[in-house]
C-alpha cells in the first residue's frame, strides 16, 4: 500500500526538485513527532490488553487528563515555563496513574476483568472522565508554553528544538520500558502474567496486583505522551479521541502485546500521516491508515509482529 | 497436634469444589504422608486435576479444608499457596513458552526467594537443561519441556509436589527418566501427589494409590496390596 503514494511522491520529485527535499524532510520530522507520541500512547494500550486482556476504551481520556493536568500544573507554578513543565512531566503522570489505579480497583477488579464487561465499563469511564474534565477545566482549548523555544536552523528552514526533544524523550522512554520488560524481575512477572495468569499464580505471582500496576502504568504512558505533546497542540477536554483511535490502529497493525510491533507501527502510521498530510491531504492519510488496518485484519489478524495464538 | 498428624504432609478433608454451579468434588478426603508418593487414579473427569487445582487455590473450595503440615491453606489467595511450600506441575506442562529456559527457572526461584544454590541443585537434577538455558522453552522437545516444568517447580524446594500426568504424550525413554526423577525426589524427602492414567506407571513409583471416582476418594490402598490383587484397578477404571 505504501508504494502508491511514494510513486506519486517521486513524480512530484521530478517536477519540484528544488523544493521537494526540504518539504519531505519537514513532513518526515512532523511525522516522527506524531510517531513518538503515538508509540507511547499505543504502548500503554497494548500493555493493558496484552497482560490483562482488557480493551481500555478510556485510554484516550488518560491522555487528555495528562494534557489538562499539564496546563493546570504549569499555570499553578510561577516562574520560568521550564520549571512548570518539568513539574508537570513528573506530577501529571503520577496523578493519572493514581486515578487509573482507583478505577482499576473500583471497577475492573469487581468485574473480574471479564473482557466484554470491561469494554462497557471503560466506555462509562470515558464519559465520566470527559464530563469531569468539562466541568472542572471547561470547554476551552488552552495552550501550554514549551519549556524552551530554541530553534534548530537547517539550511532550508528552522525547526523547533522542542519537537525534536519530544522524539528523543519518547525514544528514551520506549527503550526504558523495553529494558524493564526484558531485563528486570518486574518485567518477568508481567510477562509471566501475560502468558499464563493461572500458572503465574501457582508460582507466587499476585496476579491482581500485577493487573493494577499494569493498568496504572498504561495510563501513565498515555499521560506522559500528552505532557510531551501539549506545548505544541493545546489542552482540550475532547482531545482523547484521536489518540485512542490511532492507538487502536497502531496496536492492531503492530500486533497486541508486541512492543517492537507497536513501535514499528507507530513510526509507520506517524510518518505516513505526516508525509501524506503535507503532500496530499490529512483525510487521505486517515483513509490509508484505516485501509492498512483492514488489510492487516484480513491477511494477518495477529498483527505484523504478534504471535499467532497462545 | 497429635502423634499421627505429624506424619502427614498434606491433609484434605471434606473438600467441596464447583465449576460455576457444577459440583466436581464431593467431600473429598485424602492424606499424603511425609516422603511418600501418593497416586491419584481414576477416569477422565473423576476430579483428579480439580483436586490438585483446589490444593493450589486455583479452584475455590466451598467447604472442607486443606492443611499443609497443620497449616490451613484453604483461606489463602492462590499466590500464597506456593509460598507455603506446595509446588505444582500442571497438566500439559504450562511453561511460559515465549520465555527462555533460564527465565522459567528464575520464576520458580522467585516464588520463595531461593538463590543460586537451589538453581544449581535443580540443574544438576536435569543436566540437559543446563545446555539449553538461553533457548526459548516453547521450542524444547516434549520430554525436555516436562523436565523444565518439574525443574521450575523444584526451584521452590517444596515440601509437597503436585504432578499432573507428567508422562502424558512422552516417549518411553522419557517416561522412564521422569519416573526415575520422582523416585529420586522421594529419596530426598519430597512428598508427592501424582496424577496418573497408566497402571504400570502407578505400580512402579507409587507408595499408595487413591481411587478417585465422581469427585470422591473411594478407597486408598497400599501399592503392594494392589500388585497382589489388581482387581480394584478394574473396578474403578475398567482397564488393567
Coordinates of C-alpha atoms in Angstrom, one line a residue:
Chain A
X1 CA 0.0 0.0 0.0
X2 CA 2.8 2.3 0.8
X3 CA 4.1 2.0 -2.8
X4 CA 1.4 4.1 -4.4
X5 CA 1.9 7.4 -2.5
X6 CA 5.6 7.0 -2.8
X7 CA 5.2 6.6 -6.6
X8 CA 3.2 9.9 -6.6
X9 CA 5.8 11.5 -4.4
X10 CA 8.6 10.5 -6.8
X11 CA 6.8 12.1 -9.7
X12 CA 6.5 15.3 -7.7
X13 CA 10.2 14.9 -7.0
X14 CA 10.9 15.1 -10.7
X15 CA 8.9 18.3 -11.1
X16 CA 9.9 20.1 -8.0
X17 CA 13.5 19.1 -7.3
X18 CA 14.2 22.4 -5.8
X19 CA 11.5 22.4 -3.2
X20 CA 10.7 18.7 -2.7
X21 CA 13.7 17.7 -0.5
X22 CA 13.2 20.2 2.3
X23 CA 9.4 19.6 2.1
X24 CA 9.8 15.9 2.5
X25 CA 12.2 16.5 5.4
X26 CA 9.8 18.8 7.1
X27 CA 6.9 16.3 6.6
X28 CA 9.0 13.5 7.9
X29 CA 10.0 15.4 11.0
X30 CA 6.4 16.3 11.7
X31 CA 5.5 12.6 11.1
X32 CA 8.2 11.5 13.6
X33 CA 6.8 13.8 16.3
X34 CA 3.4 12.2 15.8
X35 CA 5.0 8.7 15.8
X36 CA 6.8 9.4 19.0
X37 CA 3.7 10.5 20.9
X38 CA 1.7 7.7 19.3
X39 CA 4.2 5.0 20.2
X40 CA 4.0 5.9 23.9
X41 CA 0.2 6.1 23.9
X42 CA -0.3 2.9 21.9
X43 CA 2.3 1.0 24.1
X44 CA 0.1 1.8 27.1
X45 CA -3.0 0.4 25.4
X46 CA -1.1 -2.6 24.2
X47 CA 0.4 -3.4 27.6
X48 CA -3.1 -3.3 29.2
X49 CA -4.6 -5.5 26.6
X50 CA -1.6 -7.9 26.4
X51 CA -1.4 -8.5 30.1
X52 CA -5.0 -8.1 31.3
X53 CA -7.0 -8.8 28.2
X54 CA -8.9 -5.6 28.9
X55 CA -9.7 -3.3 25.9
X56 CA -9.4 0.0 27.6
X57 CA -11.7 2.4 25.7
X58 CA -10.9 5.1 28.3
X59 CA -7.3 5.1 27.3
X60 CA -7.6 8.4 25.4
X61 CA -9.1 10.1 28.4
X62 CA -6.0 9.3 30.4
X63 CA -4.1 11.0 27.6
X64 CA -6.4 14.0 27.9
X65 CA -6.1 14.1 31.6
X66 CA -2.3 14.2 31.2
X67 CA -2.6 17.3 29.0
X68 CA -5.2 19.1 31.1
X69 CA -3.1 18.5 34.3
X70 CA -0.1 19.8 32.5
X71 CA -1.9 23.0 31.9
X72 CA -3.1 23.1 35.5
X73 CA 0.3 22.4 37.0
X74 CA 2.3 24.7 34.7
X75 CA -0.1 27.6 35.4
X76 CA -0.1 26.9 39.1
X77 CA 3.7 27.0 39.3
X78 CA 5.0 30.5 38.8
X79 CA 8.4 31.4 37.2
X80 CA 10.0 30.2 34.0
X81 CA 7.9 27.8 31.9
X82 CA 10.6 25.2 32.1
X83 CA 10.0 24.7 35.8
X84 CA 6.3 24.3 35.5
X85 CA 6.7 21.9 32.6
X86 CA 9.2 19.7 34.3
X87 CA 7.0 19.6 37.3
X88 CA 4.1 18.6 35.1
X89 CA 6.2 15.9 33.4
X90 CA 6.7 14.2 36.8
X91 CA 3.4 15.0 38.6
X92 CA 0.8 14.7 35.8
X93 CA 1.6 11.0 35.0
X94 CA 1.7 10.2 38.7
X95 CA -1.8 11.7 39.3
X96 CA -3.2 10.0 36.2
X97 CA -1.6 6.7 37.3
X98 CA -3.3 7.1 40.7
X99 CA -6.6 7.8 39.1
X100 CA -6.2 4.7 36.9
X101 CA -5.3 2.6 40.0
X102 CA -8.5 3.7 41.7
X103 CA -10.6 3.0 38.6
X104 CA -9.0 -0.5 38.3
X105 CA -9.7 -1.3 42.0
X106 CA -13.2 0.1 42.0
X107 CA -14.4 -1.1 38.6
X108 CA -12.3 -3.6 36.6
X109 CA -11.4 -5.8 39.5
X110 CA -15.0 -6.1 40.6
X111 CA -15.9 -7.2 37.1
X112 CA -13.3 -9.9 37.4
X113 CA -11.6 -8.5 34.3
X114 CA -14.4 -10.0 32.1
X115 CA -13.5 -9.0 28.5
X116 CA -17.0 -7.9 27.5
X117 CA -18.0 -6.2 30.7
X118 CA -14.7 -4.2 30.9
X119 CA -15.3 -2.8 27.4
X120 CA -18.7 -1.4 28.6
X121 CA -17.2 -0.3 31.9
X122 CA -14.3 1.6 30.2
X123 CA -16.8 3.3 27.9
X124 CA -18.5 4.5 31.0
X125 CA -15.2 5.6 32.4
X126 CA -14.5 7.5 29.2
X127 CA -17.7 9.7 29.6
X128 CA -17.2 10.2 33.3
X129 CA -13.6 11.4 32.9
X130 CA -14.6 13.6 29.9
X131 CA -17.5 15.2 31.7
X132 CA -15.5 15.8 34.8
X133 CA -12.8 17.5 32.7
X134 CA -15.5 19.6 31.1
X135 CA -17.0 20.6 34.5
X136 CA -13.7 21.5 36.1
X137 CA -11.5 22.5 33.2
X138 CA -14.0 23.9 30.8
X139 CA -14.6 23.7 27.1
X140 CA -11.7 26.0 26.1
X141 CA -8.5 24.8 24.4
X142 CA -5.7 26.2 26.4
X143 CA -2.0 26.5 25.4
X144 CA 1.0 25.4 27.4
X145 CA 4.2 27.2 26.9
X146 CA 7.0 24.9 25.7
X147 CA 9.9 24.6 28.3
X148 CA 12.3 26.1 25.8
X149 CA 11.9 27.7 22.4
X150 CA 15.3 27.0 20.8
X151 CA 15.1 26.7 17.0
X152 CA 17.5 24.5 15.2
X153 CA 18.5 26.2 11.9
X154 CA 18.6 23.8 9.0
X155 CA 19.9 25.1 5.6
X156 CA 16.3 25.3 4.3
X157 CA 14.2 26.1 7.4
X158 CA 14.3 26.5 11.1
X159 CA 12.8 23.7 13.2
X160 CA 11.5 23.6 16.7
X161 CA 14.2 22.2 19.0
X162 CA 11.3 21.2 21.4
X163 CA 9.7 19.0 18.8
X164 CA 13.0 17.2 18.3
X165 CA 13.3 16.7 22.0
X166 CA 9.8 15.0 22.0
X167 CA 11.2 12.4 19.7
X168 CA 14.3 11.9 21.9
X169 CA 12.2 11.7 25.1
X170 CA 9.9 9.2 23.6
X171 CA 12.7 7.1 22.3
X172 CA 14.3 7.2 25.7
X173 CA 11.0 6.1 27.4
X174 CA 10.5 3.3 24.9
X175 CA 14.0 1.9 25.5
X176 CA 13.4 2.2 29.2
X177 CA 10.1 0.3 29.0
X178 CA 11.8 -2.4 26.9
X179 CA 14.6 -2.7 29.4
X180 CA 12.2 -3.0 32.3
X181 CA 10.1 -5.7 30.4
X182 CA 13.1 -7.8 29.3
X183 CA 15.8 -7.3 32.0
X184 CA 14.0 -6.9 35.3
X185 CA 12.1 -9.0 37.8
X186 CA 9.1 -6.8 37.4
X187 CA 9.2 -7.3 33.6
X188 CA 9.5 -11.1 34.1
X189 CA 6.5 -11.1 36.4
X190 CA 4.5 -9.0 33.9
X191 CA 5.3 -11.3 31.0
X192 CA 4.5 -14.4 33.1
X193 CA 1.1 -13.0 33.9
X194 CA 0.6 -12.1 30.3
X195 CA 1.4 -15.7 29.0
X196 CA -0.5 -17.7 31.6
X197 CA -2.0 -16.0 34.6
X198 CA -3.1 -19.2 36.3
X199 CA 0.3 -20.8 36.2
X200 CA 1.8 -17.4 37.3
X201 CA -0.3 -17.6 40.5
X202 CA 0.9 -21.2 41.1
X203 CA 4.4 -19.6 41.2
X204 CA 3.5 -17.0 43.8
X205 CA 2.7 -14.1 41.4
X206 CA -0.1 -11.9 42.8
X207 CA -1.9 -11.5 39.5
X208 CA -4.4 -9.0 40.6
X209 CA -1.7 -6.7 41.9
X210 CA 0.2 -7.1 38.6
X211 CA -3.1 -6.1 36.8
X212 CA -3.4 -3.0 39.0
X213 CA 0.2 -2.0 38.3
X214 CA -0.1 -2.6 34.5
X215 CA -3.4 -0.6 34.2
X216 CA -1.8 2.3 36.1
X217 CA 1.4 2.0 34.0
X218 CA -0.6 2.0 30.8
X219 CA -2.4 5.2 31.8
X220 CA 0.8 6.8 32.8
X221 CA 2.4 6.1 29.4
X222 CA -0.6 7.9 27.8
X223 CA -0.3 10.8 30.2
X224 CA 3.5 11.2 29.5
X225 CA 2.8 11.3 25.8
X226 CA 0.2 14.0 26.4
X227 CA 2.5 16.1 28.6
X228 CA 5.1 16.0 25.8
X229 CA 2.6 17.0 23.0
X230 CA 0.6 19.6 24.8
X231 CA 3.0 22.5 24.3
X232 CA 2.6 22.2 20.5
X233 CA -1.1 21.2 20.4
X234 CA -3.1 22.7 23.4
X235 CA -5.1 21.0 26.0
X236 CA -8.8 20.3 25.4
X237 CA -11.3 18.0 27.1
X238 CA -12.1 16.2 23.8
X239 CA -8.5 15.7 22.7
X240 CA -8.5 12.0 23.8
X241 CA -10.5 10.7 20.8
X242 CA -7.8 10.9 18.1
X243 CA -5.1 9.2 20.2
X244 CA -7.5 6.4 21.1
X245 CA -8.4 5.7 17.5
X246 CA -4.8 5.9 16.3
X247 CA -3.6 3.8 19.2
X248 CA -6.0 1.1 18.2
X249 CA -4.8 1.3 14.6
X250 CA -1.2 1.0 15.8
X251 CA -1.9 -1.8 18.1
X252 CA -3.8 -3.8 15.5
X253 CA -1.2 -3.3 12.9
X254 CA 1.8 -4.0 15.2
X255 CA 0.3 -6.9 17.0
X256 CA -1.1 -6.8 20.5
X257 CA 1.4 -7.2 23.3
X258 CA 4.4 -6.8 21.0
X259 CA 6.5 -3.8 21.9
X260 CA 8.5 -4.0 18.7
X261 CA 5.3 -4.1 16.6
X262 CA 3.9 -1.2 18.5
X263 CA 6.9 1.0 17.8
X264 CA 7.2 -0.1 14.2
X265 CA 3.5 0.5 13.5
X266 CA 3.6 3.9 15.3
X267 CA 6.5 5.1 13.2
X268 CA 4.8 3.8 10.0
X269 CA 1.4 5.4 10.8
X270 CA 3.0 8.6 12.2
X271 CA 5.3 9.1 9.2
X272 CA 2.7 8.2 6.6
X273 CA 0.3 10.6 8.3
X274 CA 2.9 13.4 8.3
X275 CA 4.0 12.9 4.8
X276 CA 0.7 12.2 3.1
X277 CA -0.9 15.1 5.1
X278 CA 1.7 17.5 3.7
X279 CA 1.7 16.4 0.1
X280 CA -1.9 15.3 -0.3
X281 CA -4.5 15.7 2.4
X282 CA -4.9 14.6 6.0
X283 CA -8.1 12.8 5.0
X284 CA -6.1 10.6 2.6
X285 CA -3.7 9.8 5.4
X286 CA -6.6 8.6 7.6
X287 CA -8.1 6.6 4.7
X288 CA -4.8 4.9 4.1
X289 CA -4.2 4.1 7.8
X290 CA -7.7 2.6 8.0
X291 CA -7.2 0.6 4.9
X292 CA -4.0 -0.7 6.3
X293 CA -5.8 -1.9 9.4
X294 CA -8.4 -3.7 7.2
X295 CA -5.6 -5.3 5.2
X296 CA -3.8 -6.5 8.4
X297 CA -7.1 -7.8 9.8
X298 CA -7.8 -9.8 6.7
X299 CA -4.3 -11.1 5.9
X300 CA -2.5 -11.1 9.2
X301 CA -5.0 -10.9 12.1
X302 CA -2.4 -11.3 14.8
X303 CA -0.6 -8.1 13.5
X304 CA 2.8 -7.7 11.9
X305 CA 4.7 -8.8 15.0
X306 CA 2.1 -10.6 17.0
X307 CA 2.2 -14.3 17.8
X308 CA -0.5 -16.3 16.2
X309 CA -2.0 -17.8 19.3
X310 CA -1.2 -18.5 22.8
Chain B
X1 CA -1.0 -31.7 67.4
X2 CA -1.5 -35.4 67.7
X3 CA 1.2 -38.0 67.1
X4 CA -0.5 -39.3 64.0
X5 CA -0.8 -35.9 62.3
X6 CA 2.9 -35.1 62.5
X7 CA 3.5 -37.8 59.8
X8 CA 1.0 -36.1 57.5
X9 CA 2.5 -33.7 54.9
X10 CA -0.9 -32.7 53.5
X11 CA -4.4 -33.5 54.7
X12 CA -7.6 -32.8 52.7
X13 CA -10.9 -33.3 54.4
X14 CA -14.4 -32.8 53.2
X15 CA -13.5 -30.7 50.2
X16 CA -16.4 -29.5 48.0
X17 CA -15.4 -27.7 44.8
X18 CA -17.6 -26.3 42.0
X19 CA -17.0 -25.0 38.5
X20 CA -19.7 -22.4 38.4
X21 CA -22.8 -24.3 39.6
X22 CA -21.5 -27.7 38.7
X23 CA -20.1 -29.6 41.7
X24 CA -16.9 -31.5 40.9
X25 CA -15.6 -32.6 44.3
X26 CA -17.9 -34.1 46.9
X27 CA -16.4 -34.0 50.4
X28 CA -13.1 -35.4 49.2
X29 CA -10.8 -36.8 51.8
X30 CA -7.1 -37.5 51.3
X31 CA -4.0 -37.9 53.4
X32 CA -0.5 -37.5 51.9
X33 CA 2.2 -38.9 54.3
X34 CA 5.6 -37.4 54.5
X35 CA 8.1 -38.7 52.0
X36 CA 5.6 -40.8 50.1
X37 CA 4.4 -40.9 46.5
X38 CA 0.6 -40.9 46.6
X39 CA -1.1 -41.6 43.3
X40 CA -4.5 -40.3 42.3
X41 CA -6.0 -42.8 39.9
X42 CA -9.3 -42.6 38.1
X43 CA -11.2 -42.0 34.9
X44 CA -11.2 -38.7 32.9
X45 CA -13.4 -36.2 34.7
X46 CA -13.3 -38.0 38.0
X47 CA -11.8 -34.9 39.7
X48 CA -8.1 -35.6 39.9
X49 CA -6.9 -32.4 38.3
X50 CA -9.5 -30.4 40.2
X51 CA -8.2 -31.8 43.4
X52 CA -4.7 -30.5 42.6
X53 CA -6.1 -27.2 41.5
X54 CA -8.1 -26.9 44.7
X55 CA -4.9 -27.6 46.7
X56 CA -3.2 -24.7 44.8
X57 CA -6.2 -22.4 45.5
X58 CA -6.8 -22.1 41.7
X59 CA -10.3 -23.6 42.1
X60 CA -12.0 -22.1 45.1
X61 CA -13.5 -24.6 47.6
X62 CA -16.9 -24.0 49.2
X63 CA -16.4 -26.4 52.1
X64 CA -13.7 -28.5 53.7
X65 CA -10.1 -27.9 54.4
X66 CA -6.6 -28.4 53.0
X67 CA -3.8 -28.4 55.6
X68 CA -0.1 -28.4 54.9
X69 CA 1.7 -29.9 57.9
X70 CA -1.1 -28.5 60.1
X71 CA -1.2 -25.1 58.3
X72 CA -4.6 -24.2 56.8
X73 CA -4.3 -23.4 53.1
X74 CA -8.0 -23.1 52.1
X75 CA -8.4 -19.4 53.0
X76 CA -5.2 -18.3 51.3
X77 CA -5.2 -16.4 48.0
X78 CA -3.8 -18.6 45.2
X79 CA -0.4 -16.9 45.0
X80 CA 0.3 -17.6 48.7
X81 CA -0.1 -21.3 48.5
X82 CA 3.2 -22.0 46.6
X83 CA 4.9 -19.7 49.1
X84 CA 3.8 -22.1 51.9
X85 CA 5.7 -24.9 50.1
X86 CA 3.5 -26.6 47.6
X87 CA 4.8 -26.8 44.0
X88 CA 2.6 -27.6 41.1
X89 CA 3.5 -29.2 37.7
X90 CA 0.3 -28.7 35.8
X91 CA -1.1 -31.0 33.1
X92 CA 0.3 -30.1 29.7
X93 CA 3.3 -28.5 31.5
X94 CA 2.1 -24.9 31.0
X95 CA 5.6 -23.5 30.6
X96 CA 5.9 -19.8 29.9
X97 CA 6.6 -20.8 26.3
X98 CA 7.9 -17.5 25.0
X99 CA 10.4 -17.2 27.7
X100 CA 13.8 -18.9 27.8
X101 CA 14.6 -21.9 30.0
X102 CA 16.6 -19.7 32.3
X103 CA 13.6 -17.3 32.7
X104 CA 11.2 -20.1 33.5
X105 CA 13.6 -21.3 36.2
X106 CA 14.0 -17.8 37.5
X107 CA 10.3 -17.5 38.0
X108 CA 10.4 -20.7 40.1
X109 CA 13.2 -19.4 42.2
X110 CA 11.4 -16.1 42.8
X111 CA 8.4 -17.8 44.3
X112 CA 10.1 -18.5 47.6
X113 CA 13.1 -16.3 47.2
X114 CA 15.6 -19.1 46.5
X115 CA 19.0 -18.4 45.2
X116 CA 21.9 -19.8 43.2
X117 CA 22.4 -22.9 45.3
X118 CA 18.9 -24.2 44.7
X119 CA 19.3 -23.4 41.0
X120 CA 22.5 -25.4 40.8
X121 CA 20.8 -28.4 42.6
X122 CA 17.9 -28.3 40.2
X123 CA 20.1 -28.1 37.2
X124 CA 22.2 -31.0 38.5
X125 CA 19.0 -33.0 38.6
X126 CA 18.2 -32.1 35.0
X127 CA 21.7 -31.6 33.4
X128 CA 20.2 -31.4 29.9
X129 CA 18.5 -28.1 30.8
X130 CA 21.9 -26.6 31.6
X131 CA 22.8 -26.6 27.9
X132 CA 19.5 -25.1 26.9
X133 CA 19.3 -22.1 29.3
X134 CA 19.1 -19.5 26.6
X135 CA 16.7 -21.4 24.4
X136 CA 13.0 -20.4 24.2
X137 CA 11.2 -23.0 26.3
X138 CA 8.4 -23.5 23.7
X139 CA 11.0 -24.9 21.3
X140 CA 12.1 -27.7 23.6
X141 CA 11.0 -31.3 22.9
X142 CA 8.1 -32.7 24.9
X143 CA 10.3 -34.5 27.3
X144 CA 12.6 -31.5 27.9
X145 CA 9.6 -29.4 28.5
X146 CA 8.4 -31.8 31.1
X147 CA 11.8 -31.7 32.7
X148 CA 11.7 -27.9 32.8
X149 CA 8.2 -27.9 34.2
X150 CA 9.5 -30.1 37.0
X151 CA 12.7 -28.1 37.5
X152 CA 10.7 -24.9 37.7
X153 CA 8.5 -26.5 40.5
X154 CA 11.5 -27.9 42.3
X155 CA 13.0 -24.4 42.5
X156 CA 10.6 -23.8 45.3
X157 CA 12.2 -26.5 47.4
X158 CA 8.7 -27.7 48.1
X159 CA 7.6 -30.0 51.0
X160 CA 4.8 -31.2 48.7
X161 CA 5.0 -31.6 45.0
X162 CA 1.9 -32.0 42.8
X163 CA 2.5 -33.7 39.5
X164 CA -0.4 -33.8 37.0
X165 CA 0.2 -36.6 34.3
X166 CA 3.9 -35.9 33.9
X167 CA 4.4 -38.8 31.4
X168 CA 1.4 -37.8 29.1
X169 CA 2.5 -37.9 25.5
X170 CA 6.1 -38.7 26.1
X171 CA 8.2 -41.4 24.5
X172 CA 9.1 -44.5 26.7
X173 CA 12.7 -43.4 27.4
X174 CA 11.5 -40.1 28.7
X175 CA 8.8 -41.7 30.8
X176 CA 11.5 -43.8 32.4
X177 CA 13.5 -40.7 33.2
X178 CA 10.6 -38.8 34.7
X179 CA 9.8 -41.9 36.8
X180 CA 13.5 -42.1 38.0
X181 CA 13.2 -38.4 39.0
X182 CA 10.1 -39.0 41.0
X183 CA 11.8 -41.8 42.9
X184 CA 14.9 -39.7 43.4
X185 CA 12.8 -36.9 44.9
X186 CA 11.2 -39.3 47.3
X187 CA 14.6 -40.3 48.5
X188 CA 15.3 -36.6 49.0
X189 CA 12.2 -36.5 51.3
X190 CA 9.7 -34.7 48.9
X191 CA 6.1 -35.8 49.4
X192 CA 4.4 -36.1 46.0
X193 CA 0.9 -36.4 44.8
X194 CA 1.0 -37.9 41.3
X195 CA -2.0 -38.0 39.0
X196 CA -1.6 -40.8 36.5
X197 CA -3.7 -42.7 34.0
X198 CA -1.3 -45.5 33.3
X199 CA -1.4 -48.5 35.6
X200 CA 2.2 -49.6 35.0
X201 CA 3.4 -46.1 35.9
X202 CA 1.4 -46.2 39.1
X203 CA 2.6 -49.6 40.2
X204 CA 6.3 -48.7 39.6
X205 CA 6.5 -45.5 41.6
X206 CA 3.6 -45.1 44.0
X207 CA 3.6 -46.0 47.7
X208 CA -0.2 -45.7 48.0
X209 CA -3.0 -45.2 45.5
X210 CA -6.2 -43.3 45.9
X211 CA -9.1 -44.3 43.6
X212 CA -11.0 -41.1 42.7
X213 CA -14.5 -41.5 41.3
X214 CA -17.2 -38.9 40.8
X215 CA -15.3 -36.4 42.9
X216 CA -14.9 -38.7 45.9
X217 CA -11.9 -40.7 47.2
X218 CA -13.4 -44.2 47.1
X219 CA -10.5 -46.1 48.5
X220 CA -6.9 -45.7 49.4
X221 CA -4.7 -48.8 49.2
X222 CA -1.0 -49.7 49.5
X223 CA 0.7 -50.4 46.3
X224 CA 1.8 -53.9 47.4
X225 CA -1.8 -54.8 48.0
X226 CA -2.7 -53.6 44.5
X227 CA 0.1 -55.6 43.0
X228 CA -1.1 -58.7 44.7
X229 CA -4.7 -58.0 43.7
X230 CA -5.2 -55.6 40.9
X231 CA -9.0 -56.0 40.8
X232 CA -9.5 -52.5 42.2
X233 CA -8.0 -51.0 39.1
X234 CA -10.5 -52.9 37.0
X235 CA -13.3 -51.8 39.3
X236 CA -12.6 -48.1 39.2
X237 CA -11.1 -47.6 35.8
X238 CA -12.2 -50.6 33.8
X239 CA -8.7 -51.4 32.5
X240 CA -5.7 -53.3 33.6

